[in-house]
mmCIF file of C-alpha atoms and ligand atoms in Angstrom:
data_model
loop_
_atom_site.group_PDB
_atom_site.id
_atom_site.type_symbol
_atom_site.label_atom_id
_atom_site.label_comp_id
_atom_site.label_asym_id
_atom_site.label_seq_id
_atom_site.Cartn_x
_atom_site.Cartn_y
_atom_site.Cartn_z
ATOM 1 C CA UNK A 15 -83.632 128.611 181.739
ATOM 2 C CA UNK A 16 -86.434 126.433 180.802
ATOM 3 C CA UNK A 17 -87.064 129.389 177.926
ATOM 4 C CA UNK A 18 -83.940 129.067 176.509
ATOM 5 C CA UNK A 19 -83.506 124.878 176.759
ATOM 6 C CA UNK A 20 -87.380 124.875 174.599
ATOM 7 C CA UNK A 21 -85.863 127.884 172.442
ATOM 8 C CA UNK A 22 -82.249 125.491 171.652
ATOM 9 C CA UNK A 23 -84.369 122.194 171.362
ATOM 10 C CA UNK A 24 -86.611 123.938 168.710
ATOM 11 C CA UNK A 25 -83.430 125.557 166.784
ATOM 12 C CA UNK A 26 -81.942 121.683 167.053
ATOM 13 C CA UNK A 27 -85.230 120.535 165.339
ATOM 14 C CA UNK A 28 -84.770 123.079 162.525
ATOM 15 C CA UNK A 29 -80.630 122.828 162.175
ATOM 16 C CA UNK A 30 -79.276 120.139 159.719
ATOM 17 C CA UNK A 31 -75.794 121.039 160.187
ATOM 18 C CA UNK A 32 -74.663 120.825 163.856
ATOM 19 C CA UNK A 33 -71.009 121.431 165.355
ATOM 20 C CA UNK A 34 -70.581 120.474 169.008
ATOM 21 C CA UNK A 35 -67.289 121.564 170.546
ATOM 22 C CA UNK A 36 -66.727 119.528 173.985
ATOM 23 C CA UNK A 37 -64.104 119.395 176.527
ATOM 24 C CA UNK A 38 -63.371 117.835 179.931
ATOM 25 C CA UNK A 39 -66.632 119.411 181.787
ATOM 26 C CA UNK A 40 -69.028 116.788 179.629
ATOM 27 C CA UNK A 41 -66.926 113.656 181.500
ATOM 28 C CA UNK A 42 -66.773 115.466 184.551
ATOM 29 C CA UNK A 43 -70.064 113.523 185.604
ATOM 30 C CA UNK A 44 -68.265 110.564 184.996
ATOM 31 C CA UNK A 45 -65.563 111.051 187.618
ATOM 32 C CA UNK A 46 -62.623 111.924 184.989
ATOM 33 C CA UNK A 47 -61.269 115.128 186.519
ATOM 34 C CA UNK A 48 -61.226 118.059 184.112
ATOM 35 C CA UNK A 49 -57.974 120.522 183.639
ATOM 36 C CA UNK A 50 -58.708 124.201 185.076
ATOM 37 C CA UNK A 51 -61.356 123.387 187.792
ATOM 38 C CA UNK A 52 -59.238 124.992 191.218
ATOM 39 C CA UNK A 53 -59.849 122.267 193.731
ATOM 40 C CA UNK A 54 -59.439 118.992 191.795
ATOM 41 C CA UNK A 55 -58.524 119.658 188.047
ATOM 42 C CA UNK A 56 -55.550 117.994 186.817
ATOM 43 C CA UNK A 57 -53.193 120.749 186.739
ATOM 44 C CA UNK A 58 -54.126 121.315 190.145
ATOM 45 C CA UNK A 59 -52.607 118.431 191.220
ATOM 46 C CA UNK A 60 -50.019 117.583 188.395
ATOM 47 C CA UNK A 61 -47.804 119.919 186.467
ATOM 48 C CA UNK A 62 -48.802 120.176 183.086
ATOM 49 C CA UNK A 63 -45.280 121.371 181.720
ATOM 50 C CA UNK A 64 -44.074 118.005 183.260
ATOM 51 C CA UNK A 65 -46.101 115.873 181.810
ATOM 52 C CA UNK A 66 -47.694 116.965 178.938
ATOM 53 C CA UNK A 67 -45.024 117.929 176.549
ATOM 54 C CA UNK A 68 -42.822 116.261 173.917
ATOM 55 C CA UNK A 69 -39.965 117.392 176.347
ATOM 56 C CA UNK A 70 -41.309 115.846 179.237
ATOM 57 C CA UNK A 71 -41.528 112.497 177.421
ATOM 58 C CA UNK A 72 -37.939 112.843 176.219
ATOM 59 C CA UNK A 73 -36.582 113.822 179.883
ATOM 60 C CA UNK A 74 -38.946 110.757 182.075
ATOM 61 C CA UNK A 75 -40.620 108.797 180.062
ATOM 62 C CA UNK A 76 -41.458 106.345 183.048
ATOM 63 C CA UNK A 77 -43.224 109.017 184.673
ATOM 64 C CA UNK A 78 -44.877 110.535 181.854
ATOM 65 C CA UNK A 79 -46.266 106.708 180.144
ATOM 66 C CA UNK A 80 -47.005 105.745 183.973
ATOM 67 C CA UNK A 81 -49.120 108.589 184.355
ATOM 68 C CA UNK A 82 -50.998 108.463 181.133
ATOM 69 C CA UNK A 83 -51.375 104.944 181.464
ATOM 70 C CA UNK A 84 -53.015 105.684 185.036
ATOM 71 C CA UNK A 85 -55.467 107.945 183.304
ATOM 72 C CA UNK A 86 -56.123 105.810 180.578
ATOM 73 C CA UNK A 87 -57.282 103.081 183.409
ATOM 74 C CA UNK A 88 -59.295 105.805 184.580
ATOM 75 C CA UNK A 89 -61.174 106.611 181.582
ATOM 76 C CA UNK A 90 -61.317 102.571 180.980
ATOM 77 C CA UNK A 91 -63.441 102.419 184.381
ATOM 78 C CA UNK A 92 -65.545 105.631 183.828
ATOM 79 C CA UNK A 93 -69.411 105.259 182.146
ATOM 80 C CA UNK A 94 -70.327 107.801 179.754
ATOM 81 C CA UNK A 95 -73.093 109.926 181.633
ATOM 82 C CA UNK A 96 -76.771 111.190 180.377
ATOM 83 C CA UNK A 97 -74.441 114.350 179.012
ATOM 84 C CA UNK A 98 -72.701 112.020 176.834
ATOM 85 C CA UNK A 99 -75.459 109.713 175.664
ATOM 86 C CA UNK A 100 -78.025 112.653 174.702
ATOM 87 C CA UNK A 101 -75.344 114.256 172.419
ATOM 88 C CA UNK A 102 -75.136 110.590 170.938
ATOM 89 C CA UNK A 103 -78.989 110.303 170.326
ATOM 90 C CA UNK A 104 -79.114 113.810 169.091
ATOM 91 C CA UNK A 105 -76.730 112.956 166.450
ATOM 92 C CA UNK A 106 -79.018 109.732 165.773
ATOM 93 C CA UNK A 107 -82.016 112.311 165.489
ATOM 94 C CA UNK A 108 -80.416 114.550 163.359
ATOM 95 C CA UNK A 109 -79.318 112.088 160.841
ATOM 96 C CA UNK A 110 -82.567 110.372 160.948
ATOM 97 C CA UNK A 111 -83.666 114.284 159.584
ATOM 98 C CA UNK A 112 -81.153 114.161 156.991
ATOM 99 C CA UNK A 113 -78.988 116.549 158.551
ATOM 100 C CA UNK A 114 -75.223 115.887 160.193
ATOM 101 C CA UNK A 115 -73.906 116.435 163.872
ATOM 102 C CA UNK A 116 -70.269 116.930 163.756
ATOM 103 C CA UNK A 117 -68.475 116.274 167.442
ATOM 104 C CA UNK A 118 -65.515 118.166 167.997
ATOM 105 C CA UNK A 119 -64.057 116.935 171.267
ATOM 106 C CA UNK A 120 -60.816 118.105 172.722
ATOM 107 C CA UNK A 121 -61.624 114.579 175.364
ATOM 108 C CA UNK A 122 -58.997 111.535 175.731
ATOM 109 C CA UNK A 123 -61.245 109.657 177.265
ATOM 110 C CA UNK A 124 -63.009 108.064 174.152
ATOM 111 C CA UNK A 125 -66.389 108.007 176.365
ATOM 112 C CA UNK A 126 -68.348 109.957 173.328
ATOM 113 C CA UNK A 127 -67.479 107.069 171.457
ATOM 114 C CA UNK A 128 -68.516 104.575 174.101
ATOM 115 C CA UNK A 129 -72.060 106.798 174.076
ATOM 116 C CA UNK A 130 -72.776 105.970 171.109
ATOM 117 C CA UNK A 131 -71.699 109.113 168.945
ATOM 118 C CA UNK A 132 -70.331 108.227 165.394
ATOM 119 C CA UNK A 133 -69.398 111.550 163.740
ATOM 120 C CA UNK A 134 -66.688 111.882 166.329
ATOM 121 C CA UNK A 135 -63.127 114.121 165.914
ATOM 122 C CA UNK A 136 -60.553 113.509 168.400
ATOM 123 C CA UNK A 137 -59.000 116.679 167.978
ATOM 124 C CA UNK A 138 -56.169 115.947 171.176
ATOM 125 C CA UNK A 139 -56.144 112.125 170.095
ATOM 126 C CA UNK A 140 -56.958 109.501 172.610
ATOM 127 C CA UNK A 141 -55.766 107.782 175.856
ATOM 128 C CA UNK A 142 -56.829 104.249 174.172
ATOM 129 C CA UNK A 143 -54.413 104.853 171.126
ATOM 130 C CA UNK A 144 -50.489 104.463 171.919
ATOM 131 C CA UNK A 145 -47.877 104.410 169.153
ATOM 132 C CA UNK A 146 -44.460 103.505 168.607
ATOM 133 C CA UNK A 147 -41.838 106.004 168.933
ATOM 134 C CA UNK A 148 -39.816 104.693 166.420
ATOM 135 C CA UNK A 149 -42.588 103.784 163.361
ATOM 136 C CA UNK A 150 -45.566 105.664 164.252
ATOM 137 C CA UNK A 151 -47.885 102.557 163.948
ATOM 138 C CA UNK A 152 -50.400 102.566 166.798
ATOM 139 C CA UNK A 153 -51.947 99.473 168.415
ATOM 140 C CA UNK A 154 -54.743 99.734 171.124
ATOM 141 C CA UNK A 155 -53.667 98.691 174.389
ATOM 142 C CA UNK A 156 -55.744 96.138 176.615
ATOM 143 C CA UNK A 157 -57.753 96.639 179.952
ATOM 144 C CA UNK A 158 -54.944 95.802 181.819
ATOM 145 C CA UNK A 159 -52.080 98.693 183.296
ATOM 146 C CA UNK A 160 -48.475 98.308 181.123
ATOM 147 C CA UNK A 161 -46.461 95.668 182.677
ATOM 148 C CA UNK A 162 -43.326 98.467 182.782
ATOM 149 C CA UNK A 163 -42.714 101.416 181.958
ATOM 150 C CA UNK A 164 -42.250 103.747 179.506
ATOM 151 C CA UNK A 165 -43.817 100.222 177.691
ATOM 152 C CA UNK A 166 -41.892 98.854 175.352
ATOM 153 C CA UNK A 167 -43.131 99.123 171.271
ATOM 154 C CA UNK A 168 -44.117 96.154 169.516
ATOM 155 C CA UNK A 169 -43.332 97.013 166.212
ATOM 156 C CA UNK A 170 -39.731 98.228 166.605
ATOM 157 C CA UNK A 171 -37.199 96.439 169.364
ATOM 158 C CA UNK A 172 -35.618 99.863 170.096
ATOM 159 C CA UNK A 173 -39.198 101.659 170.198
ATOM 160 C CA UNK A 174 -41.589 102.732 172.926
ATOM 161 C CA UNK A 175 -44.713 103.685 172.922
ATOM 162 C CA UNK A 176 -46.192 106.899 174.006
ATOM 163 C CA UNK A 177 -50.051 107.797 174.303
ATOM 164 C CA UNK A 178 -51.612 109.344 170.671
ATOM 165 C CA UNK A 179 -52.787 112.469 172.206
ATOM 166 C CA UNK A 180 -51.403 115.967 171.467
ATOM 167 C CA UNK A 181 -48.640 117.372 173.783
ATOM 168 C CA UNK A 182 -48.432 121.295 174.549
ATOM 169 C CA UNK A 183 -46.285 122.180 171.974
ATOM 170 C CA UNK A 184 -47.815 119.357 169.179
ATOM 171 C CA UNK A 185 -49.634 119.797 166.077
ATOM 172 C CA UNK A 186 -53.504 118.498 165.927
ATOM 173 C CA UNK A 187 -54.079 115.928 163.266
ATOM 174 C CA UNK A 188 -54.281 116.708 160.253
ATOM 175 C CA UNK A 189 -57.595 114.573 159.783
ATOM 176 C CA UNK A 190 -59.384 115.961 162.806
ATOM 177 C CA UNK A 191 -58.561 119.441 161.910
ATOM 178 C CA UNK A 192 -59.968 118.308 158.559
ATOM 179 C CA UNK A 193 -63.531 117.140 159.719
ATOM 180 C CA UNK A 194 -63.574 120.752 161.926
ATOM 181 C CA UNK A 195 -62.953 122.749 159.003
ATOM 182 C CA UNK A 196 -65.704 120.684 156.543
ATOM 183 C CA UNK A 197 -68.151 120.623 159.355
ATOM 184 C CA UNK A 198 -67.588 124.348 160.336
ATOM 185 C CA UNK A 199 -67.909 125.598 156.865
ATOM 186 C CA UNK A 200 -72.023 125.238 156.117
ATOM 187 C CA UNK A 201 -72.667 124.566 159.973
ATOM 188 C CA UNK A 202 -76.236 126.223 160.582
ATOM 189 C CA UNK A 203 -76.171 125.264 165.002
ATOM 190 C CA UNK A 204 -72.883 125.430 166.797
ATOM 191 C CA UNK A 205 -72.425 124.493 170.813
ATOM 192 C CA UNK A 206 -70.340 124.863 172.824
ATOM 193 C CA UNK A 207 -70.531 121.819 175.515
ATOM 194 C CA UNK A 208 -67.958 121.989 178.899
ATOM 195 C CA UNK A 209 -64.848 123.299 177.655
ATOM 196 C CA UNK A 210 -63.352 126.497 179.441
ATOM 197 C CA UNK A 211 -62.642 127.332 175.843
ATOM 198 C CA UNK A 212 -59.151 128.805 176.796
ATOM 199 C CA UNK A 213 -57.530 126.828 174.380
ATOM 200 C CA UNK A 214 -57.073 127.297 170.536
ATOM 201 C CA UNK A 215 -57.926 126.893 167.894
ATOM 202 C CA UNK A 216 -61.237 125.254 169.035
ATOM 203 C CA UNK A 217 -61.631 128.257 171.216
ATOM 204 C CA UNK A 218 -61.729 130.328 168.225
ATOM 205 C CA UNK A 219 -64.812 128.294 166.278
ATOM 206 C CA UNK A 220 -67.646 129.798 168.161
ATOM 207 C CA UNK A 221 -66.287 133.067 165.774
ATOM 208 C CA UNK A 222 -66.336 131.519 162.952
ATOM 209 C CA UNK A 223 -69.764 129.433 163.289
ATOM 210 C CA UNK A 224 -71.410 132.861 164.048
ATOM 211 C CA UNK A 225 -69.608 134.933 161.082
ATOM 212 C CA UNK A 226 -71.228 132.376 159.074
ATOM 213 C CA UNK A 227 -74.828 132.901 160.811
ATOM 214 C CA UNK A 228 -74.890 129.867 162.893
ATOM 215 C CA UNK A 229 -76.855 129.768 166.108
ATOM 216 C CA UNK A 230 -74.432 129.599 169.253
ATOM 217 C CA UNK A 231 -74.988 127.759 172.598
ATOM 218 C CA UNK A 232 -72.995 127.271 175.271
ATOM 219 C CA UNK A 233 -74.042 124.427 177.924
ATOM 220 C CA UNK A 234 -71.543 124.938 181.444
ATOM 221 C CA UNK A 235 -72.737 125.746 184.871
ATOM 222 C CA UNK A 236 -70.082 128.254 184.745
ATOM 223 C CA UNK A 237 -68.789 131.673 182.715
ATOM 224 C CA UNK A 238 -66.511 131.298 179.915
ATOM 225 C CA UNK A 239 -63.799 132.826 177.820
ATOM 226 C CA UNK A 240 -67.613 132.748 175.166
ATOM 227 C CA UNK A 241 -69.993 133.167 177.250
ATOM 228 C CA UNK A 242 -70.291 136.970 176.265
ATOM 229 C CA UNK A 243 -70.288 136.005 172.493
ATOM 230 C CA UNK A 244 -73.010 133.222 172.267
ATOM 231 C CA UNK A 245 -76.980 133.556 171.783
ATOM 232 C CA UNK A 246 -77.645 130.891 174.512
ATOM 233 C CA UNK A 247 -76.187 130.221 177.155
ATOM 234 C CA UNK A 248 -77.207 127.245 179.311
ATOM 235 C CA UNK A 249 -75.873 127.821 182.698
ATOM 236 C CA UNK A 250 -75.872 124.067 184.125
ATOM 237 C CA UNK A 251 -73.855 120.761 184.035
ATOM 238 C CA UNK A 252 -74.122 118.845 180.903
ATOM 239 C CA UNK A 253 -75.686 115.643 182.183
ATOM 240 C CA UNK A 254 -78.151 117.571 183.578
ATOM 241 C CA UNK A 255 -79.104 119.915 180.720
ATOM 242 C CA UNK A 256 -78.470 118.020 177.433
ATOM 243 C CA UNK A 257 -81.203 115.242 178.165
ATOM 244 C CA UNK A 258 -83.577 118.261 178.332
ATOM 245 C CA UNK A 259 -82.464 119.783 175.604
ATOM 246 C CA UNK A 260 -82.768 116.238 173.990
ATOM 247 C CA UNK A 261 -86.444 116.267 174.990
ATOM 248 C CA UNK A 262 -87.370 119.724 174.066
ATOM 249 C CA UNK A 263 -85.543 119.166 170.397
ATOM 250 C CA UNK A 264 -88.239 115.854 170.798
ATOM 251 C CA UNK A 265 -91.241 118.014 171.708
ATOM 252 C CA UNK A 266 -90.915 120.250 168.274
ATOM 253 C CA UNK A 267 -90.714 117.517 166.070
HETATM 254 P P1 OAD B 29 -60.997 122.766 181.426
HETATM 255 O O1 OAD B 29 -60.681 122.074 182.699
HETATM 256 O O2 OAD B 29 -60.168 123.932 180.981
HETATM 257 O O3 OAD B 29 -62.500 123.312 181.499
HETATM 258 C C1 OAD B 29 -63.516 122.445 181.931
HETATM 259 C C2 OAD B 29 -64.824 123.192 181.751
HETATM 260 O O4 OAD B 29 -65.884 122.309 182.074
HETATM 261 C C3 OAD B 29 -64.959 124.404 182.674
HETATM 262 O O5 OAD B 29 -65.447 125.498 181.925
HETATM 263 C C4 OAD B 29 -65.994 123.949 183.711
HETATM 264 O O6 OAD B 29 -66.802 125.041 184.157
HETATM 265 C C5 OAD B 29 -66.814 122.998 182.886
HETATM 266 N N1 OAD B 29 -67.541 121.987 183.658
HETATM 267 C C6 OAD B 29 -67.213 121.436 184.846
HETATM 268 N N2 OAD B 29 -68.155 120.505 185.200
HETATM 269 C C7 OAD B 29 -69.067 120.476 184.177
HETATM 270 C C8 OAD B 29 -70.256 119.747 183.923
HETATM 271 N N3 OAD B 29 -70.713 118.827 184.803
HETATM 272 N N4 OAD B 29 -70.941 119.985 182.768
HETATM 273 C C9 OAD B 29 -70.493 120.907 181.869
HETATM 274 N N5 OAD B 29 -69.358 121.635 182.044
HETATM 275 C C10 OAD B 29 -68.672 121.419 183.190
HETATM 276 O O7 OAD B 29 -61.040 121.652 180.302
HETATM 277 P P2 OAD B 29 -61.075 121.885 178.729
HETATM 278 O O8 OAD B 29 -61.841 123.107 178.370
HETATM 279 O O9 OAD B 29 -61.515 120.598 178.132
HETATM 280 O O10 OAD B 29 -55.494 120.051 176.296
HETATM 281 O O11 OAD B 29 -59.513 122.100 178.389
HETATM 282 C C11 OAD B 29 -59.135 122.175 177.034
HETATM 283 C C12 OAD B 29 -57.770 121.558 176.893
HETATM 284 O O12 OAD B 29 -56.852 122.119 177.870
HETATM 285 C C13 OAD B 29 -57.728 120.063 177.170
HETATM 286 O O13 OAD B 29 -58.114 119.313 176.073
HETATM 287 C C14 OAD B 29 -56.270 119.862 177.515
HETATM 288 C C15 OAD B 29 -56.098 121.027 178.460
HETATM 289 O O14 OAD B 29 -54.769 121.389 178.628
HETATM 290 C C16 OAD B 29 -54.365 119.274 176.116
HETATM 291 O O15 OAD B 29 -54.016 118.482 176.962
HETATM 292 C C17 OAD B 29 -53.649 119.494 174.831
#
């Protein structure tokens, strides 16, 4: 492994066009549970269909708001871990090189942000966004849990507000899918950083970055739906092996 983190750190010091996928595996060091793990994911424990769907919202919306709201309180509690904060100074490295990190992450939890990491695309929105169901304007709301639910909107008296992330069922935004499609299009280093990759379309971009003769790497102590298609893969959690591949990407400077 320590082959292939020098081999990746040295490609990162070349590349000046890097696409990072991520999903729920990078926060899973910072105690936000992901979706598929067996034991403790979310959908082990919560039904999906219930919850995370436009139709779900419409049927309970008490439920549904209380339980995003509970996650949302989650993520507000959580620290972005040494996964999260090398990805941020990598960026920082890259740029200082002239070259552009594009972060694609399918996370809620804003904790990229919170690293540090500017070239960020939400691409299933965010847990600290809510907007009104009856305007669409979005407010951000404060540390504290809603005082009822589903909470009532502030910009319309017969409104509510609903968490801005994408439902099963629900289109990505446009501007997100935007930045993917820009960043994909001359990318040159593409990884692949804790995401099952079971879900489309950003399960589908590893394809694309290599058609266009990018470098792949995927960093996840387990096998994925990719792991068969990529050039490296890094079999190990993400706070664990992006620091190193931080310091190797240092070493061939
Ligand atoms: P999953 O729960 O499907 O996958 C999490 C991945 O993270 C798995 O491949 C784990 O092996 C890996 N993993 C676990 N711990 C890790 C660690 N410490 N370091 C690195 N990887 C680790 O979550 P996602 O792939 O993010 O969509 O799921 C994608 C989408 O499906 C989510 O955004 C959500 C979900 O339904 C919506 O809600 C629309």
């Amino acid at each position: 492994m320590d082959d292939a983190i020098q081999a990746v750190g040295e490609r990162l010091a070349q590349a000046r066009h890097v696409v990072v996928v991520t999903g729920a595996g990078v926060s899973a060091e910072s105690h936000i549970p992901t979706f598929r793990d067996t034991m403790h994911g979310l959908w082990a424990e919560f039904d999906a269909e219930k919850l995370a769907t436009p139709e779900a919202f419409a049927t309970d919306p008490e439920t549904v708001t209380r339980w995003y709201d509970w996650r949302r309180l989650g993520c507000l509690h959580a620290e972005p871990n040494p996964g999260h904060l090398a990805l941020a100074e990598i960026e920082r490295r890259i740029g200082d090189l002239g070259g552009k990190l594009t972060l694609l992450t399918q996370n809620v939890d804003g904790l990229h942000l919170r690293a540090g990491s500017r070239r960020v695309a939400e691409l299933h929105g965010s847990l600290h966004r809510w907007r009104c169901t009856k305007t669409g304007k979005e407010t951000r709301p404060g540390p504290e849990a809603f005082e009822t639910y589903p909470p009532p909107s502030p910009f319309a008296e017969d409104g509510m507000l609903r968490p801005s992330v994408v439902w099963f069922g629900e289109m990505l935004p446009e501007q997100a899918l935007r930045a993917a499609d820009e960043a994909l299009w001359s990318c040159d280093l593409f990884l692949s950083v804790g995401t099952s990759s079971l879900v489309h379309p950003s399960a589908g971009w590893v394809h694309l970055a290599s058609a266009r003769g990018a470098v792949t790497v995927e960093v996840n102590p387990e096998e994925t739906a990719i792991t068969g298609e990529v050039d490296w893969a890094l079999r190990g959690k993400s706070g664990e092996v992006m620091p190193r591949v931080l310091d190797a990407m240092l070493a061939s400077l």
